[in-house]
Amino acid sequence: FGKIDICLNNAGAASMNHILTTSYESAKRLVDVNFLGAFLLSREAAKAMISNKISNKNSVKSGVIINFSSVAAPLCLEGEAIYAASKAACESLTKTMAKELASYSIRVNAIALTPVQTDLIKAVPKDKIKALLEQQAIKRFGEFDDIINVIDFFISQKSDFITGQIITLGGVLR
């Protein structure tokens, strides 16, 4: 279509390791995928969104960047130190980018996912997943429709005054 209106940073990698057994290589991979990947894609998408706005002055539609985080960040899950830290960095990036890009009519928000039955969690022990779900207000797995509903909300022009927000699916009880 010749332009970018929406950027979804939904790539993610996870690794369950105690901090004492986490290798440098594993930590670097998690930070590269979960944080640096979101940063790099957001930066380039924002440049394209700004360029489109400058070349099409009649366009009032804003650009939207949505980052994907995890309940692992606010819950500080044991065995997920680097994963949680990389997602917390992504949340901080979301809030700072929201401030930096607002003057260009680019909104930046994030979705913190609860466990969804995908390949990402299939190796996680069932008792760990159950304990995580018990820390949520709504004690169930997330569904793809739950995620799509939040994306639809964030990209809607009815949400053009919302930026720098993180919606945590399931409601984390801290």
XYZ file of C-alpha atoms in Angstrom:
174
model
C 0.000 0.000 0.000
C 3.046 2.267 -0.054
C 2.968 3.281 3.608
C 3.100 1.995 7.164
C 0.224 2.830 9.506
C 0.628 0.114 12.129
C 3.642 -1.690 13.548
C 3.141 -4.782 15.729
C 6.269 -5.891 17.561
C 5.166 -9.401 18.443
C 8.363 -11.389 18.047
C 9.385 -13.041 21.258
C 11.766 -15.577 22.718
C 11.767 -17.131 26.175
C 14.053 -19.329 28.228
C 13.416 -20.643 31.721
C 16.670 -20.570 33.629
C 17.728 -19.626 37.108
C 19.892 -16.499 36.971
C 22.923 -18.536 38.099
C 22.573 -20.954 35.188
C 21.687 -18.459 32.452
C 24.454 -18.278 29.891
C 25.574 -15.034 28.315
C 24.520 -16.356 24.906
C 20.989 -17.105 26.130
C 20.690 -13.711 27.824
C 21.947 -11.907 24.723
C 19.482 -13.761 22.484
C 16.536 -12.838 24.722
C 17.536 -9.170 24.860
C 18.218 -9.107 21.115
C 14.810 -10.551 20.209
C 12.557 -9.125 22.928
C 14.032 -5.644 23.306
C 16.418 -4.714 20.502
C 14.121 -6.230 17.864
C 11.228 -4.073 19.099
C 13.476 -1.008 19.236
C 14.851 -1.449 15.723
C 11.511 -2.214 14.089
C 9.804 0.646 15.943
C 12.517 3.100 14.940
C 12.299 2.216 11.262
C 8.482 2.087 11.261
C 8.352 5.507 12.948
C 10.669 6.965 10.293
C 8.376 5.606 7.564
C 5.263 6.919 9.362
C 6.811 10.388 9.681
C 7.891 10.360 6.039
C 4.383 9.385 4.960
C 2.845 12.171 7.050
C 5.216 14.769 5.563
C 4.540 13.631 1.985
C 0.767 13.427 2.512
C -0.098 16.588 4.454
C -3.840 15.946 4.138
C -3.515 12.748 6.165
C -4.571 13.234 9.779
C -4.427 9.547 10.641
C -1.770 8.785 13.183
C 0.660 5.918 13.129
C 0.387 3.240 15.773
C 3.148 1.114 17.267
C 2.169 -1.774 19.538
C 4.816 -3.617 21.511
C 4.274 -6.991 23.109
C 5.315 -7.518 26.710
C 4.483 -10.183 29.276
C 3.052 -10.633 32.737
C 6.532 -11.975 33.544
C 7.740 -8.365 33.879
C 5.409 -7.144 36.669
C 5.343 -10.551 38.370
C 9.152 -10.910 38.440
C 8.798 -14.625 37.759
C 11.479 -16.914 39.172
C 13.404 -18.629 36.414
C 12.512 -15.828 34.014
C 14.896 -13.066 35.122
C 16.333 -12.187 31.703
C 13.025 -12.706 29.880
C 11.192 -10.503 32.410
C 13.941 -7.873 32.251
C 13.830 -7.784 28.443
C 10.045 -7.316 28.530
C 10.328 -4.643 31.259
C 12.811 -2.835 29.000
C 10.267 -3.069 26.192
C 7.640 -1.481 28.465
C 10.011 1.350 29.365
C 10.802 1.813 25.674
C 7.061 1.979 24.960
C 6.505 4.812 27.447
C 9.535 6.811 26.296
C 8.745 6.360 22.597
C 5.182 7.513 23.298
C 6.585 10.828 24.554
C 9.153 11.178 21.783
C 6.791 10.327 18.923
C 3.588 12.050 20.061
C 4.431 15.263 18.214
C 4.537 13.206 14.992
C 1.026 11.809 15.648
C 2.438 8.373 16.381
C 0.913 6.545 19.322
C 2.882 3.819 21.109
C 1.302 1.297 23.475
C 1.949 -2.240 24.683
C 0.108 -5.430 25.493
C 1.452 -7.540 28.359
C 0.428 -11.076 27.520
C -0.663 -13.728 29.937
C 0.166 -17.306 28.977
C -1.419 -18.271 25.671
C -1.317 -21.907 24.610
C 1.416 -21.641 21.967
C 4.830 -23.184 21.336
C 6.388 -20.493 23.545
C 5.035 -22.130 26.729
C 4.776 -25.802 25.789
C 8.047 -26.646 27.572
C 7.106 -24.775 30.768
C 6.146 -27.170 33.563
C 2.376 -27.324 34.141
C 2.741 -26.408 37.831
C 4.617 -23.193 36.877
C 1.851 -22.215 34.441
C -0.840 -22.983 37.027
C 0.951 -20.864 39.652
C 1.264 -17.995 37.168
C -2.440 -18.145 36.268
C -3.288 -18.088 39.987
C -1.573 -14.681 40.258
C -4.008 -13.192 37.746
C -7.392 -11.675 38.565
C -8.893 -13.742 35.721
C -7.457 -17.202 36.173
C -7.323 -18.613 32.649
C -5.111 -18.776 29.603
C -5.265 -15.874 27.209
C -6.953 -16.440 23.873
C -6.010 -14.980 20.506
C -9.300 -13.035 20.498
C -8.249 -11.345 23.764
C -5.099 -10.085 22.050
C -6.924 -9.062 18.874
C -9.451 -7.060 20.925
C -6.668 -4.994 22.506
C -4.948 -4.483 19.147
C -8.259 -3.334 17.622
C -8.686 -0.929 20.555
C -5.191 0.532 20.197
C -5.423 1.016 16.419
C -8.905 2.522 16.469
C -9.144 6.244 15.733
C -11.439 6.339 18.788
C -8.239 5.722 20.791
C -6.310 8.620 19.258
C -5.766 10.174 22.713
C -4.227 7.015 24.194
C -0.470 6.527 24.168
C 2.213 5.207 26.506
C -0.128 2.618 28.022
C 0.407 -1.027 28.838
C -2.658 -3.263 29.020
C -1.984 -6.409 31.025
C -4.246 -9.253 30.000
C -5.731 -11.282 32.841
C -5.188 -8.545 35.411
C -1.998 -9.101 37.402
C -2.422 -9.282 41.163
C 0.773 -8.001 42.760
